[in-house]
Amino acid sequence: MSEQDAQARAGTGGAPREPDLDAAPMTPANAARVAAAGLFFHACGLLAGALLASYGLAAMIAQAVIAEWGVSRLGVRWTAEGAATASTPSPAARAARGVALGAGAAAVTTAALLATGAGRFDRGGLVPTTLAVGALSAGATAVWHELYYRGLVLRVTEKVKQPYFRLLAAGLAEGAAAAAMPGATPLEVLVAGLFGALMAALWLHDRGAVLACATHAGWLFTTRSVLRGGVFELAGTPTLLGGSGAGPFAGGVTAGVLAAALVAVLVVSGRRPGQPTPPDGN
């Protein structure tokens, strides 16, 4: 709202209206408002998921739609304002790059599992329906997680000067979501936290949601649909490296690969503590 409008409302006895959350400066009060609104939308998504649980994929898509509709009104952007220039790749190109990064990270993790003896291939076979449903499921799940556990967290913390603290907050959010799942192991929570921090680093590097969402979707599609039933059947050993029964991508090998990837993204981005944080899509 312009200063003239505020003065006019004050002159007529009306109280100045609070700025829309989508464009509100991130003062402590507005951060609390954004966080509260985000939790409300998140709760709405969880309710929709519960009501549509018997429909499986429809529930995931409904949650993704609610997430996008909700957080877009809180200032979370697919591309940061002013971030797109003539040399910036198109959203489609950034998404394709992200899917390739996610699938590539899954391939590197698989190679590490096999090399360390923490994983093995069992008999599998091509299941087209698993791949088709898995692609849609991966996309919807990625949108839900990225917009809430990264986008919303980065929006609320956008005035924090140290990027590492923002990555830590996003990692803790993803870890908390994993810990809330029945039967989650401490190692699964650790892997989820590292993954959350890695995706947050991609948000900051790409200055928006596109690259992180696509990378997340590529990772999920490859690790779940391709390597766990759609084409191959990768099993982990009952050790810490192999996931201790929670799956090959929930063990120490995966944690090591994700930690190395996080360091690589930070190095490529040129981020160091104390550097000013550029606009990042929030």
mmCIF file of C-alpha atoms in Angstrom:
data_model
loop_
_atom_site.group_PDB
_atom_site.id
_atom_site.type_symbol
_atom_site.label_atom_id
_atom_site.label_comp_id
_atom_site.label_asym_id
_atom_site.label_seq_id
_atom_site.Cartn_x
_atom_site.Cartn_y
_atom_site.Cartn_z
ATOM 1 C CA MET A 1 0.000 0.000 0.000
ATOM 2 C CA SER A 2 1.385 3.441 -0.864
ATOM 3 C CA GLU A 3 2.279 6.038 1.747
ATOM 4 C CA GLN A 4 -0.395 8.341 0.303
ATOM 5 C CA ASP A 5 -3.072 5.665 0.775
ATOM 6 C CA ALA A 6 -1.987 5.099 4.350
ATOM 7 C CA GLN A 7 -2.104 8.832 5.062
ATOM 8 C CA ALA A 8 -5.518 9.127 3.423
ATOM 9 C CA ARG A 9 -6.891 6.278 5.537
ATOM 10 C CA ALA A 10 -5.389 7.834 8.656
ATOM 11 C CA GLY A 11 -6.926 11.188 7.769
ATOM 12 C CA THR A 12 -10.385 9.643 7.534
ATOM 13 C CA GLY A 13 -9.969 7.735 10.757
ATOM 14 C CA GLY A 14 -9.299 4.363 9.116
ATOM 15 C CA ALA A 15 -6.415 2.221 10.312
ATOM 16 C CA PRO A 16 -3.692 1.495 7.706
ATOM 17 C CA ARG A 17 -4.143 -1.974 6.262
ATOM 18 C CA GLU A 18 -1.408 -4.550 6.824
ATOM 19 C CA PRO A 19 0.507 -5.345 3.613
ATOM 20 C CA ASP A 20 -0.375 -8.562 1.839
ATOM 21 C CA LEU A 21 1.781 -11.446 3.070
ATOM 22 C CA ASP A 22 2.826 -12.143 -0.490
ATOM 23 C CA ALA A 23 4.828 -8.876 -0.567
ATOM 24 C CA ALA A 24 5.226 -8.096 3.130
ATOM 25 C CA PRO A 25 8.726 -7.196 4.370
ATOM 26 C CA MET A 26 9.955 -9.981 6.625
ATOM 27 C CA THR A 27 9.789 -8.273 9.987
ATOM 28 C CA PRO A 28 9.487 -10.537 13.047
ATOM 29 C CA ALA A 29 5.741 -9.866 13.155
ATOM 30 C CA ASN A 30 5.273 -10.664 9.476
ATOM 31 C CA ALA A 31 7.483 -13.753 9.789
ATOM 32 C CA ALA A 32 5.133 -15.001 12.495
ATOM 33 C CA ARG A 33 2.112 -14.249 10.286
ATOM 34 C CA VAL A 34 3.631 -16.060 7.309
ATOM 35 C CA ALA A 35 4.588 -19.052 9.446
ATOM 36 C CA ALA A 36 1.091 -19.253 10.955
ATOM 37 C CA ALA A 37 -0.570 -19.017 7.549
ATOM 38 C CA GLY A 38 1.811 -21.639 6.167
ATOM 39 C CA LEU A 39 0.989 -24.023 8.996
ATOM 40 C CA PHE A 40 -2.711 -23.489 8.305
ATOM 41 C CA PHE A 41 -2.287 -24.392 4.622
ATOM 42 C CA HIS A 42 -0.138 -27.355 5.620
ATOM 43 C CA ALA A 43 -2.884 -28.572 7.954
ATOM 44 C CA CYS A 44 -5.427 -28.170 5.138
ATOM 45 C CA GLY A 45 -3.200 -30.326 2.927
ATOM 46 C CA LEU A 46 -2.900 -32.997 5.592
ATOM 47 C CA LEU A 47 -6.685 -33.004 5.999
ATOM 48 C CA ALA A 48 -7.173 -33.341 2.236
ATOM 49 C CA GLY A 49 -4.671 -36.197 2.193
ATOM 50 C CA ALA A 50 -6.533 -37.977 4.974
ATOM 51 C CA LEU A 51 -9.910 -37.544 3.284
ATOM 52 C CA LEU A 52 -8.566 -38.792 -0.054
ATOM 53 C CA ALA A 53 -6.244 -41.447 1.366
ATOM 54 C CA SER A 54 -8.125 -44.274 -0.314
ATOM 55 C CA TYR A 55 -7.495 -42.662 -3.709
ATOM 56 C CA GLY A 56 -3.698 -42.684 -3.345
ATOM 57 C CA LEU A 57 -2.324 -40.533 -6.143
ATOM 58 C CA ALA A 58 -5.299 -38.160 -6.050
ATOM 59 C CA ALA A 59 -4.463 -37.354 -2.432
ATOM 60 C CA MET A 60 -0.871 -36.465 -3.337
ATOM 61 C CA ILE A 61 -1.967 -34.242 -6.217
ATOM 62 C CA ALA A 62 -4.532 -32.484 -4.016
ATOM 63 C CA GLN A 63 -1.863 -31.795 -1.420
ATOM 64 C CA ALA A 64 0.483 -30.378 -4.064
ATOM 65 C CA VAL A 65 -2.257 -28.091 -5.423
ATOM 66 C CA ILE A 66 -3.098 -26.803 -1.944
ATOM 67 C CA ALA A 67 0.591 -26.225 -1.231
ATOM 68 C CA GLU A 68 1.131 -24.233 -4.419
ATOM 69 C CA TRP A 69 -2.049 -22.207 -3.989
ATOM 70 C CA GLY A 70 -1.308 -21.487 -0.350
ATOM 71 C CA VAL A 71 2.370 -20.598 -0.231
ATOM 72 C CA SER A 72 2.212 -18.560 -3.450
ATOM 73 C CA ARG A 73 0.115 -16.129 -1.393
ATOM 74 C CA LEU A 74 2.854 -15.956 1.215
ATOM 75 C CA GLY A 75 5.623 -14.753 -1.086
ATOM 76 C CA VAL A 76 7.168 -18.104 -2.049
ATOM 77 C CA ARG A 77 8.217 -17.896 -5.704
ATOM 78 C CA TRP A 78 9.027 -20.403 -8.406
ATOM 79 C CA THR A 79 11.493 -17.791 -9.658
ATOM 80 C CA ALA A 80 12.641 -14.824 -7.579
ATOM 81 C CA GLU A 81 11.537 -11.394 -8.710
ATOM 82 C CA GLY A 82 14.366 -9.854 -10.685
ATOM 83 C CA ALA A 83 16.238 -13.165 -10.926
ATOM 84 C CA ALA A 84 15.355 -13.836 -14.571
ATOM 85 C CA THR A 85 17.680 -12.161 -17.072
ATOM 86 C CA ALA A 86 18.334 -12.633 -20.765
ATOM 87 C CA SER A 87 20.961 -15.268 -19.919
ATOM 88 C CA THR A 88 18.786 -17.166 -17.421
ATOM 89 C CA PRO A 89 17.689 -20.586 -18.711
ATOM 90 C CA SER A 90 13.970 -21.082 -19.175
ATOM 91 C CA PRO A 91 11.982 -22.800 -16.410
ATOM 92 C CA ALA A 92 11.691 -25.892 -18.643
ATOM 93 C CA ALA A 93 15.465 -26.033 -19.093
ATOM 94 C CA ARG A 94 16.023 -25.593 -15.360
ATOM 95 C CA ALA A 95 13.480 -28.331 -14.635
ATOM 96 C CA ALA A 96 15.149 -30.718 -17.083
ATOM 97 C CA ARG A 97 18.494 -29.985 -15.465
ATOM 98 C CA GLY A 98 16.990 -30.680 -12.050
ATOM 99 C CA VAL A 99 15.512 -34.029 -13.067
ATOM 100 C CA ALA A 100 18.909 -35.009 -14.480
ATOM 101 C CA LEU A 101 20.628 -33.938 -11.248
ATOM 102 C CA GLY A 102 18.201 -35.959 -9.128
ATOM 103 C CA ALA A 103 18.505 -39.051 -11.281
ATOM 104 C CA GLY A 104 22.276 -38.646 -11.415
ATOM 105 C CA ALA A 105 22.521 -38.372 -7.634
ATOM 106 C CA ALA A 106 20.463 -41.568 -7.339
ATOM 107 C CA ALA A 107 22.790 -43.311 -9.795
ATOM 108 C CA VAL A 108 25.889 -42.202 -7.864
ATOM 109 C CA THR A 109 24.315 -43.396 -4.612
ATOM 110 C CA THR A 110 23.463 -46.745 -6.190
ATOM 111 C CA ALA A 111 27.037 -47.148 -7.406
ATOM 112 C CA ALA A 112 28.318 -46.340 -3.916
ATOM 113 C CA LEU A 113 25.938 -48.877 -2.370
ATOM 114 C CA LEU A 114 27.126 -51.590 -4.722
ATOM 115 C CA ALA A 115 30.803 -50.660 -4.330
ATOM 116 C CA THR A 116 30.631 -50.804 -0.533
ATOM 117 C CA GLY A 117 28.575 -53.991 -0.502
ATOM 118 C CA ALA A 118 25.739 -52.160 1.257
ATOM 119 C CA GLY A 119 23.303 -52.826 -1.591
ATOM 120 C CA ARG A 120 22.481 -55.545 -4.070
ATOM 121 C CA PHE A 121 20.143 -56.074 -6.983
ATOM 122 C CA ASP A 122 17.434 -58.696 -6.642
ATOM 123 C CA ARG A 123 15.351 -59.996 -9.515
ATOM 124 C CA GLY A 124 13.085 -57.346 -10.991
ATOM 125 C CA GLY A 125 11.270 -56.547 -14.180
ATOM 126 C CA LEU A 126 9.783 -53.705 -16.187
ATOM 127 C CA VAL A 127 6.463 -52.566 -14.688
ATOM 128 C CA PRO A 128 5.127 -49.665 -16.832
ATOM 129 C CA THR A 129 2.297 -48.815 -14.444
ATOM 130 C CA THR A 130 4.756 -48.411 -11.585
ATOM 131 C CA LEU A 131 6.794 -45.991 -13.674
ATOM 132 C CA ALA A 132 3.782 -43.959 -14.809
ATOM 133 C CA VAL A 133 2.214 -43.634 -11.382
ATOM 134 C CA GLY A 134 5.651 -43.137 -9.858
ATOM 135 C CA ALA A 135 6.390 -40.156 -12.094
ATOM 136 C CA LEU A 136 3.188 -38.377 -11.043
ATOM 137 C CA SER A 137 3.685 -39.329 -7.412
ATOM 138 C CA ALA A 138 7.272 -38.074 -7.426
ATOM 139 C CA GLY A 139 6.249 -34.725 -8.896
ATOM 140 C CA ALA A 140 3.400 -34.180 -6.454
ATOM 141 C CA THR A 141 5.470 -35.226 -3.440
ATOM 142 C CA ALA A 142 8.340 -32.987 -4.502
ATOM 143 C CA VAL A 143 6.053 -29.954 -4.813
ATOM 144 C CA TRP A 144 4.498 -30.601 -1.394
ATOM 145 C CA HIS A 145 7.836 -31.000 0.384
ATOM 146 C CA GLU A 146 9.708 -28.255 -1.430
ATOM 147 C CA LEU A 147 7.099 -25.526 -1.070
ATOM 148 C CA TYR A 148 6.507 -26.162 2.635
ATOM 149 C CA TYR A 149 9.765 -27.477 4.066
ATOM 150 C CA ARG A 150 12.052 -25.329 1.930
ATOM 151 C CA GLY A 151 10.076 -22.474 0.365
ATOM 152 C CA LEU A 152 8.154 -21.518 3.470
ATOM 153 C CA VAL A 153 11.183 -21.929 5.747
ATOM 154 C CA LEU A 154 13.379 -19.828 3.459
ATOM 155 C CA ARG A 155 10.661 -17.194 3.199
ATOM 156 C CA VAL A 156 10.354 -16.881 6.978
ATOM 157 C CA THR A 157 14.153 -16.742 7.398
ATOM 158 C CA GLU A 158 14.905 -14.499 4.440
ATOM 159 C CA LYS A 159 16.353 -11.747 6.671
ATOM 160 C CA VAL A 160 18.828 -14.154 8.292
ATOM 161 C CA LYS A 161 22.243 -13.066 7.042
ATOM 162 C CA GLN A 162 23.989 -16.426 7.409
ATOM 163 C CA PRO A 163 22.896 -18.826 4.634
ATOM 164 C CA TYR A 164 24.094 -21.822 6.668
ATOM 165 C CA PHE A 165 21.511 -21.109 9.362
ATOM 166 C CA ARG A 166 18.785 -21.107 6.709
ATOM 167 C CA LEU A 167 20.015 -24.432 5.338
ATOM 168 C CA LEU A 168 20.023 -25.809 8.875
ATOM 169 C CA ALA A 169 16.437 -24.643 9.419
ATOM 170 C CA ALA A 170 15.292 -26.281 6.180
ATOM 171 C CA GLY A 171 17.115 -29.493 7.054
ATOM 172 C CA LEU A 172 15.508 -29.562 10.495
ATOM 173 C CA ALA A 173 12.074 -29.066 8.921
ATOM 174 C CA GLU A 174 12.551 -32.036 6.597
ATOM 175 C CA GLY A 175 14.010 -34.113 9.408
ATOM 176 C CA ALA A 176 11.035 -33.303 11.630
ATOM 177 C CA ALA A 177 8.650 -34.380 8.860
ATOM 178 C CA ALA A 178 10.523 -37.677 8.564
ATOM 179 C CA ALA A 179 10.572 -38.170 12.330
ATOM 180 C CA ALA A 180 6.779 -37.805 12.400
ATOM 181 C CA MET A 181 6.382 -40.872 10.173
ATOM 182 C CA PRO A 182 5.573 -44.104 12.050
ATOM 183 C CA GLY A 183 8.612 -46.320 12.545
ATOM 184 C CA ALA A 184 11.155 -43.751 11.371
ATOM 185 C CA THR A 185 14.718 -44.564 12.441
ATOM 186 C CA PRO A 186 17.289 -41.975 13.572
ATOM 187 C CA LEU A 187 19.300 -42.704 10.437
ATOM 188 C CA GLU A 188 16.274 -42.019 8.228
ATOM 189 C CA VAL A 189 15.776 -38.699 10.009
ATOM 190 C CA LEU A 190 19.450 -37.823 9.455
ATOM 191 C CA VAL A 191 19.238 -38.672 5.744
ATOM 192 C CA ALA A 192 16.053 -36.619 5.412
ATOM 193 C CA GLY A 193 17.687 -33.664 7.148
ATOM 194 C CA LEU A 194 20.699 -33.762 4.832
ATOM 195 C CA PHE A 195 18.401 -34.029 1.831
ATOM 196 C CA GLY A 196 16.405 -31.025 3.054
ATOM 197 C CA ALA A 197 19.536 -28.927 3.482
ATOM 198 C CA LEU A 198 20.745 -29.952 0.013
ATOM 199 C CA MET A 199 17.446 -28.962 -1.591
ATOM 200 C CA ALA A 200 17.510 -25.643 0.268
ATOM 201 C CA ALA A 201 20.988 -24.987 -1.139
ATOM 202 C CA LEU A 202 19.565 -25.577 -4.623
ATOM 203 C CA TRP A 203 16.765 -23.092 -3.874
ATOM 204 C CA LEU A 204 19.319 -20.433 -2.982
ATOM 205 C CA HIS A 205 21.549 -21.307 -5.924
ATOM 206 C CA ASP A 206 18.676 -21.214 -8.440
ATOM 207 C CA ARG A 207 16.861 -18.343 -6.672
ATOM 208 C CA GLY A 208 13.534 -20.153 -6.774
ATOM 209 C CA ALA A 209 11.750 -23.475 -6.567
ATOM 210 C CA VAL A 210 12.160 -24.859 -10.084
ATOM 211 C CA LEU A 211 15.565 -26.554 -9.818
ATOM 212 C CA ALA A 212 14.979 -27.971 -6.325
ATOM 213 C CA CYS A 213 11.498 -29.316 -7.133
ATOM 214 C CA ALA A 214 12.718 -30.981 -10.314
ATOM 215 C CA THR A 215 15.797 -32.431 -8.579
ATOM 216 C CA HIS A 216 13.622 -33.772 -5.778
ATOM 217 C CA ALA A 217 11.209 -35.325 -8.283
ATOM 218 C CA GLY A 218 14.057 -36.885 -10.256
ATOM 219 C CA TRP A 219 15.531 -38.352 -7.080
ATOM 220 C CA LEU A 220 12.200 -39.790 -5.908
ATOM 221 C CA PHE A 221 11.300 -41.231 -9.303
ATOM 222 C CA THR A 222 14.670 -42.946 -9.676
ATOM 223 C CA THR A 223 15.081 -44.211 -6.113
ATOM 224 C CA ARG A 224 11.504 -45.399 -5.730
ATOM 225 C CA SER A 225 9.984 -46.239 -9.110
ATOM 226 C CA VAL A 226 13.012 -47.195 -11.217
ATOM 227 C CA LEU A 227 15.247 -48.827 -8.610
ATOM 228 C CA ARG A 228 12.618 -50.202 -6.232
ATOM 229 C CA GLY A 229 10.198 -52.121 -8.452
ATOM 230 C CA GLY A 230 9.566 -50.355 -11.768
ATOM 231 C CA VAL A 231 12.666 -51.658 -13.540
ATOM 232 C CA PHE A 232 15.131 -52.943 -10.926
ATOM 233 C CA GLU A 233 14.856 -54.139 -7.341
ATOM 234 C CA LEU A 234 17.665 -52.662 -5.263
ATOM 235 C CA ALA A 235 17.870 -53.953 -1.708
ATOM 236 C CA GLY A 236 19.995 -52.677 1.159
ATOM 237 C CA THR A 237 21.897 -54.793 3.639
ATOM 238 C CA PRO A 238 20.811 -54.855 7.309
ATOM 239 C CA THR A 239 23.708 -52.569 8.276
ATOM 240 C CA LEU A 240 24.028 -48.880 8.989
ATOM 241 C CA LEU A 241 25.500 -48.332 5.538
ATOM 242 C CA GLY A 242 22.648 -50.226 3.870
ATOM 243 C CA GLY A 243 19.809 -48.654 5.822
ATOM 244 C CA SER A 244 19.330 -51.263 8.572
ATOM 245 C CA GLY A 245 16.156 -52.560 6.978
ATOM 246 C CA ALA A 246 14.683 -49.137 6.177
ATOM 247 C CA GLY A 247 15.793 -49.323 2.553
ATOM 248 C CA PRO A 248 19.056 -48.741 0.714
ATOM 249 C CA PHE A 249 18.443 -44.994 0.373
ATOM 250 C CA ALA A 250 17.997 -44.479 4.112
ATOM 251 C CA GLY A 251 21.461 -45.555 5.246
ATOM 252 C CA GLY A 252 24.942 -44.286 5.842
ATOM 253 C CA VAL A 253 26.028 -44.507 2.203
ATOM 254 C CA THR A 254 23.185 -42.244 1.124
ATOM 255 C CA ALA A 255 23.944 -39.837 3.962
ATOM 256 C CA GLY A 256 27.548 -39.619 2.787
ATOM 257 C CA VAL A 257 26.574 -38.959 -0.835
ATOM 258 C CA LEU A 258 24.064 -36.268 0.167
ATOM 259 C CA ALA A 259 26.599 -34.576 2.449
ATOM 260 C CA ALA A 260 29.167 -34.530 -0.361
ATOM 261 C CA ALA A 261 26.568 -33.145 -2.773
ATOM 262 C CA LEU A 262 25.673 -30.396 -0.300
ATOM 263 C CA VAL A 263 29.301 -29.344 -0.014
ATOM 264 C CA ALA A 264 29.604 -29.375 -3.816
ATOM 265 C CA VAL A 265 26.543 -27.133 -4.262
ATOM 266 C CA LEU A 266 27.852 -24.672 -1.679
ATOM 267 C CA VAL A 267 31.242 -24.540 -3.392
ATOM 268 C CA VAL A 268 29.706 -24.035 -6.823
ATOM 269 C CA SER A 269 27.398 -21.340 -5.477
ATOM 270 C CA GLY A 270 30.373 -19.569 -3.951
ATOM 271 C CA ARG A 271 28.559 -19.210 -0.628
ATOM 272 C CA ARG A 272 30.595 -18.420 2.437
ATOM 273 C CA PRO A 273 29.478 -17.338 5.912
ATOM 274 C CA GLY A 274 29.123 -13.581 6.089
ATOM 275 C CA GLN A 275 28.281 -13.058 2.428
ATOM 276 C CA PRO A 276 25.100 -11.126 1.730
ATOM 277 C CA THR A 277 22.273 -13.367 0.662
ATOM 278 C CA PRO A 278 20.772 -12.553 -2.763
ATOM 279 C CA PRO A 279 17.055 -12.790 -3.520
ATOM 280 C CA ASP A 280 16.181 -16.473 -3.508
ATOM 281 C CA GLY A 281 12.615 -16.854 -4.616
ATOM 282 C CA ASN A 282 11.102 -15.737 -1.355
#
